[in-house]
Amino acid sequence: AFMDSLLGIQQLEKELSKKLGIAHCLVVPGNCDDNGKVVDAMGKIVTDTLKTLLPLGKNIIAVMGGTTMACVATCLTSEVAEGRELLFVPARGGVGERVDIQANNVCAQMALCTGGSHRSLYVPEQVSETTFKTLLKEPAVQDVVELIEHSNAVLHSIGEALHMANRRSMSDKQIELLKSRKAVGEAFGYFFDEDGKVVYKIPRVGLQLKDLASMNCIIAVAGGVSKAKAIAAYMHHAPSQTYLVTDEGAAKTILKGQ
Ligand code: BG6
């Protein structure tokens, strides 16, 4: 039975990679919507993948926030740091999340678990254009923005569009716009419809979608039946070298759908 399920998972990974047009999908058993332990299993795979993908020596890893990343952070181990110097930086500014799941906090946790270091970026989301521009001139902010520009790896999740819009307290008007444009998924502050078209973008400092193309370590971590549509939508955009770490719940739903 164990071999059967292993083969089943391998088959699922192959079919999913083909469907999503990316080279690597790694699937863990279960559905994280019903069982939080499934995210821990994804976190373990993230550790293994980082060990394989990151070059020895210096690495700057750009990290997004969210509940998935916060959990993945606690699963990383010092094995990742063997032969490597790791610096974790938040991929984008925007302090619009619960503090424990903000990218700044996720970076701190990742540094703690691996024995690496981290930097924080303090640029709140709800400030005027002028304040935003002034903040960007701050040397402490510029330092981190420069590090983000030099990052060689990125770790991120993918969210359901409307769930993320509500969680980030976007205005009713913006939410109506997302609905009318049929947004289903979100990553890096970009919202996508089912065909992967960018239908809205939160203007923020840091990593932009186009910056991903040149990176050789991109790991997207997202699972659960509820995220199937969001994952499929973003994957239209994801560079082909992206590793998707997901679960059986999302994988099977994506393969059934559309
Ligand atoms: C946010 C990221 O913090 O988390 C988003 O900025 C991502 O890009 C989202 O989509 C996912 O959140 P969660 O809680 O579903 O892991």
Short mmCIF file of C-alpha atoms and ligand atoms in Angstrom, two decimals:
data_model
loop_
_atom_site.label_atom_id
_atom_site.label_comp_id
_atom_site.label_asym_id
_atom_site.label_seq_id
_atom_site.Cartn_x
_atom_site.Cartn_y
_atom_site.Cartn_z
CA ALA A 1 0.00 0.00 0.00
CA PHE A 2 2.88 2.35 0.79
CA MET A 3 4.45 1.78 -2.63
CA ASP A 4 1.05 2.26 -4.27
CA SER A 5 0.54 5.62 -2.63
CA LEU A 6 4.11 6.63 -3.40
CA LEU A 7 3.63 5.81 -7.06
CA GLY A 8 0.29 7.61 -6.94
CA ILE A 9 1.98 10.75 -5.65
CA GLN A 10 4.75 10.56 -8.24
CA GLN A 11 2.16 10.23 -10.98
CA LEU A 12 0.27 13.20 -9.55
CA GLU A 13 3.46 15.29 -9.52
CA LYS A 14 4.16 14.43 -13.15
CA GLU A 15 0.65 15.21 -14.35
CA LEU A 16 0.49 18.42 -12.36
CA SER A 17 3.82 19.69 -13.73
CA LYS A 18 2.56 19.01 -17.23
CA LYS A 19 -0.75 20.74 -16.63
CA LEU A 20 0.80 23.80 -14.99
CA GLY A 21 3.72 24.08 -17.38
CA ILE A 22 6.43 24.17 -14.73
CA ALA A 23 9.33 21.76 -14.34
CA HIS A 24 8.78 20.63 -10.76
CA CYS A 25 5.75 19.94 -8.61
CA LEU A 26 6.23 18.28 -5.23
CA VAL A 27 3.08 16.92 -3.64
CA VAL A 28 2.56 15.83 -0.02
CA PRO A 29 -0.34 13.57 1.00
CA GLY A 30 -3.50 15.14 2.47
CA ASN A 31 -5.31 18.46 2.30
CA CYS A 32 -4.06 21.31 4.45
CA ASP A 33 -7.55 22.87 4.61
CA ASP A 34 -8.50 20.05 7.03
CA ASN A 35 -5.17 19.23 8.61
CA GLY A 36 -2.54 21.74 9.66
CA LYS A 37 0.14 19.03 9.81
CA VAL A 38 0.09 18.91 6.02
CA VAL A 39 1.74 22.36 5.95
CA ASP A 40 4.55 20.99 8.16
CA ALA A 41 5.10 18.25 5.58
CA MET A 42 5.33 20.91 2.87
CA GLY A 43 7.80 22.79 5.07
CA LYS A 44 10.02 19.74 5.28
CA ILE A 45 10.04 19.50 1.49
CA VAL A 46 11.00 23.18 1.32
CA THR A 47 14.07 22.43 3.47
CA ASP A 48 15.08 19.57 1.16
CA THR A 49 14.53 21.67 -1.95
CA LEU A 50 16.57 24.57 -0.59
CA LYS A 51 19.39 22.14 0.21
CA THR A 52 19.37 20.98 -3.40
CA LEU A 53 18.90 24.31 -5.13
CA LEU A 54 20.87 26.92 -3.21
CA PRO A 55 24.48 27.37 -4.29
CA LEU A 56 27.17 27.05 -1.61
CA GLY A 57 28.43 30.34 -0.17
CA LYS A 58 26.38 33.52 0.11
CA ASN A 59 22.66 33.51 -0.52
CA ILE A 60 20.08 36.27 -0.27
CA ILE A 61 16.62 34.77 0.03
CA ALA A 62 13.59 36.98 -0.55
CA VAL A 63 10.57 35.86 1.46
CA MET A 64 6.85 36.71 1.38
CA GLY A 65 4.52 36.63 4.38
CA GLY A 66 1.27 34.80 5.10
CA THR A 67 0.15 31.91 7.28
CA THR A 68 1.74 29.28 5.01
CA MET A 69 5.15 30.97 5.01
CA ALA A 70 4.94 31.52 8.76
CA CYS A 71 4.48 27.78 9.25
CA VAL A 72 7.13 26.84 6.68
CA ALA A 73 9.57 29.12 8.55
CA THR A 74 9.28 27.05 11.71
CA CYS A 75 10.04 23.86 9.73
CA LEU A 76 13.35 25.00 8.27
CA THR A 77 16.50 23.55 9.83
CA SER A 78 20.17 24.40 10.09
CA GLU A 79 20.89 21.74 7.45
CA VAL A 80 20.06 24.41 4.86
CA ALA A 81 22.96 26.51 6.16
CA GLU A 82 25.62 23.81 5.77
CA GLY A 83 28.32 25.40 3.61
CA ARG A 84 26.14 28.46 3.11
CA GLU A 85 25.65 31.93 4.46
CA LEU A 86 21.95 32.75 4.48
CA LEU A 87 20.41 36.20 4.59
CA PHE A 88 16.61 36.40 4.61
CA VAL A 89 14.95 39.61 3.41
CA PRO A 90 11.26 40.43 2.98
CA ALA A 91 10.48 40.30 -0.75
CA ARG A 92 8.23 43.35 -0.64
CA GLY A 93 7.37 46.16 1.72
CA GLY A 94 3.89 46.58 3.10
CA VAL A 95 3.05 46.17 6.72
CA GLY A 96 -0.60 45.28 6.16
CA GLU A 97 -0.76 41.85 7.75
CA ARG A 98 -1.14 40.50 11.26
CA VAL A 99 2.28 40.96 12.79
CA ASP A 100 3.07 37.26 13.25
CA ILE A 101 2.61 36.52 9.55
CA GLN A 102 4.32 39.61 8.15
CA ALA A 103 7.26 38.93 5.86
CA ASN A 104 9.57 40.69 8.36
CA ASN A 105 8.59 38.22 11.02
CA VAL A 106 8.79 35.21 8.72
CA CYS A 107 12.35 36.26 7.81
CA ALA A 108 13.31 36.53 11.47
CA GLN A 109 11.92 33.06 12.13
CA MET A 110 13.72 31.56 9.13
CA ALA A 111 16.99 33.09 10.28
CA LEU A 112 16.44 31.68 13.76
CA CYS A 113 15.67 28.16 12.52
CA THR A 114 18.57 27.95 10.09
CA GLY A 115 21.15 29.98 11.98
CA GLY A 116 21.17 32.61 9.23
CA SER A 117 20.60 36.35 9.46
CA HIS A 118 17.75 38.62 8.40
CA ARG A 119 16.81 42.20 7.67
CA SER A 120 13.49 43.99 8.08
CA LEU A 121 11.75 46.42 5.79
CA TYR A 122 9.37 48.89 7.38
CA VAL A 123 7.14 50.36 4.72
CA PRO A 124 3.47 50.43 5.70
CA GLU A 125 0.84 49.93 3.04
CA GLN A 126 -1.64 52.61 4.02
CA VAL A 127 0.44 55.74 3.49
CA SER A 128 0.07 58.54 0.97
CA GLU A 129 2.10 58.53 -2.23
CA THR A 130 4.29 61.38 -0.91
CA THR A 131 5.04 59.68 2.40
CA PHE A 132 5.79 56.47 0.52
CA LYS A 133 8.31 58.24 -1.73
CA THR A 134 9.93 59.95 1.23
CA LEU A 135 10.24 56.65 3.08
CA LEU A 136 11.96 55.12 0.08
CA LYS A 137 14.69 57.72 0.40
CA GLU A 138 15.53 56.55 3.91
CA PRO A 139 18.95 54.83 3.85
CA ALA A 140 17.70 51.95 6.01
CA VAL A 141 14.91 51.29 3.53
CA GLN A 142 17.18 51.70 0.52
CA ASP A 143 19.69 49.23 1.97
CA VAL A 144 17.10 46.50 2.17
CA VAL A 145 15.62 47.34 -1.24
CA GLU A 146 19.10 46.89 -2.68
CA LEU A 147 19.45 43.50 -0.97
CA ILE A 148 16.10 42.45 -2.43
CA GLU A 149 17.38 43.43 -5.86
CA HIS A 150 20.36 41.16 -5.34
CA SER A 151 18.41 38.18 -4.02
CA ASN A 152 19.08 34.86 -5.74
CA ALA A 153 16.17 32.90 -4.30
CA VAL A 154 12.56 33.51 -3.43
CA LEU A 155 10.11 31.72 -1.16
CA HIS A 156 6.45 32.64 -1.48
CA SER A 157 2.89 31.45 -1.16
CA ILE A 158 -0.20 32.04 -3.26
CA GLY A 159 -3.48 33.32 -1.85
CA GLU A 160 -7.14 33.32 -2.85
CA ALA A 161 -7.85 36.73 -4.32
CA LEU A 162 -10.85 37.86 -2.30
CA HIS A 163 -9.62 36.33 0.92
CA MET A 164 -6.38 38.28 0.54
CA ALA A 165 -8.20 41.49 -0.39
CA ASN A 166 -10.27 41.27 2.77
CA ARG A 167 -7.34 40.32 4.95
CA ARG A 168 -5.40 43.31 3.65
CA SER A 169 -8.41 45.58 4.30
CA MET A 170 -8.67 46.75 0.71
CA SER A 171 -11.49 49.21 0.07
CA ASP A 172 -14.99 48.15 -1.06
CA LYS A 173 -14.28 49.81 -4.37
CA GLN A 174 -11.11 47.80 -4.92
CA ILE A 175 -12.88 44.59 -3.89
CA GLU A 176 -15.70 45.32 -6.38
CA LEU A 177 -13.08 45.85 -9.07
CA LEU A 178 -11.43 42.51 -8.26
CA LYS A 179 -14.83 40.80 -8.43
CA SER A 180 -15.75 42.39 -11.74
CA ARG A 181 -12.40 41.38 -13.21
CA LYS A 182 -12.86 37.85 -11.86
CA ALA A 183 -9.67 37.75 -9.79
CA VAL A 184 -9.11 34.29 -8.29
CA GLY A 185 -5.51 34.29 -7.11
CA GLU A 186 -2.86 36.54 -5.62
CA ALA A 187 0.91 36.40 -5.27
CA PHE A 188 3.45 39.17 -4.59
CA GLY A 189 0.59 41.69 -4.41
CA TYR A 190 -0.48 40.89 -7.98
CA PHE A 191 -4.02 39.60 -8.57
CA PHE A 192 -4.74 37.14 -11.39
CA ASP A 193 -7.85 35.89 -13.15
CA GLU A 194 -8.28 32.23 -14.14
CA ASP A 195 -6.26 32.74 -17.31
CA GLY A 196 -3.37 34.19 -15.34
CA LYS A 197 -3.96 37.73 -16.51
CA VAL A 198 -2.85 40.38 -13.99
CA VAL A 199 -6.07 42.24 -13.18
CA TYR A 200 -4.77 44.37 -10.30
CA LYS A 201 -1.50 45.19 -8.61
CA ILE A 202 -0.87 46.67 -5.18
CA PRO A 203 1.86 49.24 -5.74
CA ARG A 204 4.62 48.33 -3.36
CA VAL A 205 8.36 48.45 -3.02
CA GLY A 206 10.56 45.41 -3.61
CA LEU A 207 10.45 42.35 -5.81
CA GLN A 208 8.33 42.59 -8.95
CA LEU A 209 7.01 39.65 -10.96
CA LYS A 210 9.42 40.32 -13.82
CA ASP A 211 12.39 39.98 -11.43
CA LEU A 212 11.63 36.28 -10.95
CA ALA A 213 12.63 35.31 -14.48
CA SER A 214 16.36 35.45 -13.76
CA MET A 215 16.29 33.56 -10.44
CA ASN A 216 17.28 29.94 -10.28
CA CYS A 217 15.66 29.15 -6.95
CA ILE A 218 11.95 29.93 -6.81
CA ILE A 219 9.81 27.94 -4.41
CA ALA A 220 6.04 28.48 -4.27
CA VAL A 221 4.34 26.83 -1.31
CA ALA A 222 0.56 26.57 -1.40
CA GLY A 223 -1.85 23.75 -0.71
CA GLY A 224 -5.47 22.96 0.10
CA VAL A 225 -8.51 22.32 -2.08
CA SER A 226 -9.53 25.94 -1.44
CA LYS A 227 -6.40 27.27 -3.15
CA ALA A 228 -6.61 25.13 -6.31
CA LYS A 229 -7.93 27.92 -8.53
CA ALA A 230 -5.52 30.48 -7.12
CA ILE A 231 -2.54 28.19 -7.70
CA ALA A 232 -3.55 27.36 -11.27
CA ALA A 233 -4.11 31.07 -12.02
CA TYR A 234 -0.70 32.18 -10.77
CA MET A 235 1.10 29.31 -12.49
CA HIS A 236 0.26 30.81 -15.89
CA HIS A 237 2.70 33.48 -14.83
CA ALA A 238 5.29 31.52 -12.88
CA PRO A 239 8.69 31.07 -14.53
CA SER A 240 9.16 27.46 -15.64
CA GLN A 241 11.97 26.89 -13.13
CA THR A 242 9.47 27.38 -10.26
CA TYR A 243 9.18 24.53 -7.76
CA LEU A 244 5.60 24.22 -6.56
CA VAL A 245 5.31 22.56 -3.17
CA THR A 246 1.69 21.61 -2.69
CA ASP A 247 -0.64 18.92 -1.31
CA GLU A 248 -2.81 16.18 -2.72
CA GLY A 249 -5.98 18.22 -2.08
CA ALA A 250 -4.88 21.09 -4.31
CA ALA A 251 -3.17 18.84 -6.88
CA LYS A 252 -6.20 16.61 -7.48
CA THR A 253 -8.57 19.56 -7.65
CA ILE A 254 -6.38 21.37 -10.19
CA LEU A 255 -6.15 18.23 -12.34
CA LYS A 256 -9.93 17.71 -12.22
CA GLY A 257 -10.77 21.33 -12.93
CA GLN A 258 -10.98 23.51 -16.05
C1 BG6 B 1 0.67 37.05 1.86
C2 BG6 B 1 1.53 37.22 0.66
O1 BG6 B 1 1.29 37.50 2.98
O2 BG6 B 1 0.33 35.69 1.95
C3 BG6 B 1 0.76 36.81 -0.52
O3 BG6 B 1 1.93 38.56 0.56
C4 BG6 B 1 0.25 35.40 -0.40
O4 BG6 B 1 1.49 37.00 -1.70
C5 BG6 B 1 -0.45 35.21 0.90
O5 BG6 B 1 -0.62 35.13 -1.44
C6 BG6 B 1 -0.87 33.81 1.20
O6 BG6 B 1 -1.33 33.75 2.52
P1 BG6 B 1 -1.68 32.44 3.29
O7 BG6 B 1 -2.07 32.89 4.64
O8 BG6 B 1 -2.80 31.80 2.53
O9 BG6 B 1 -0.47 31.59 3.29
#
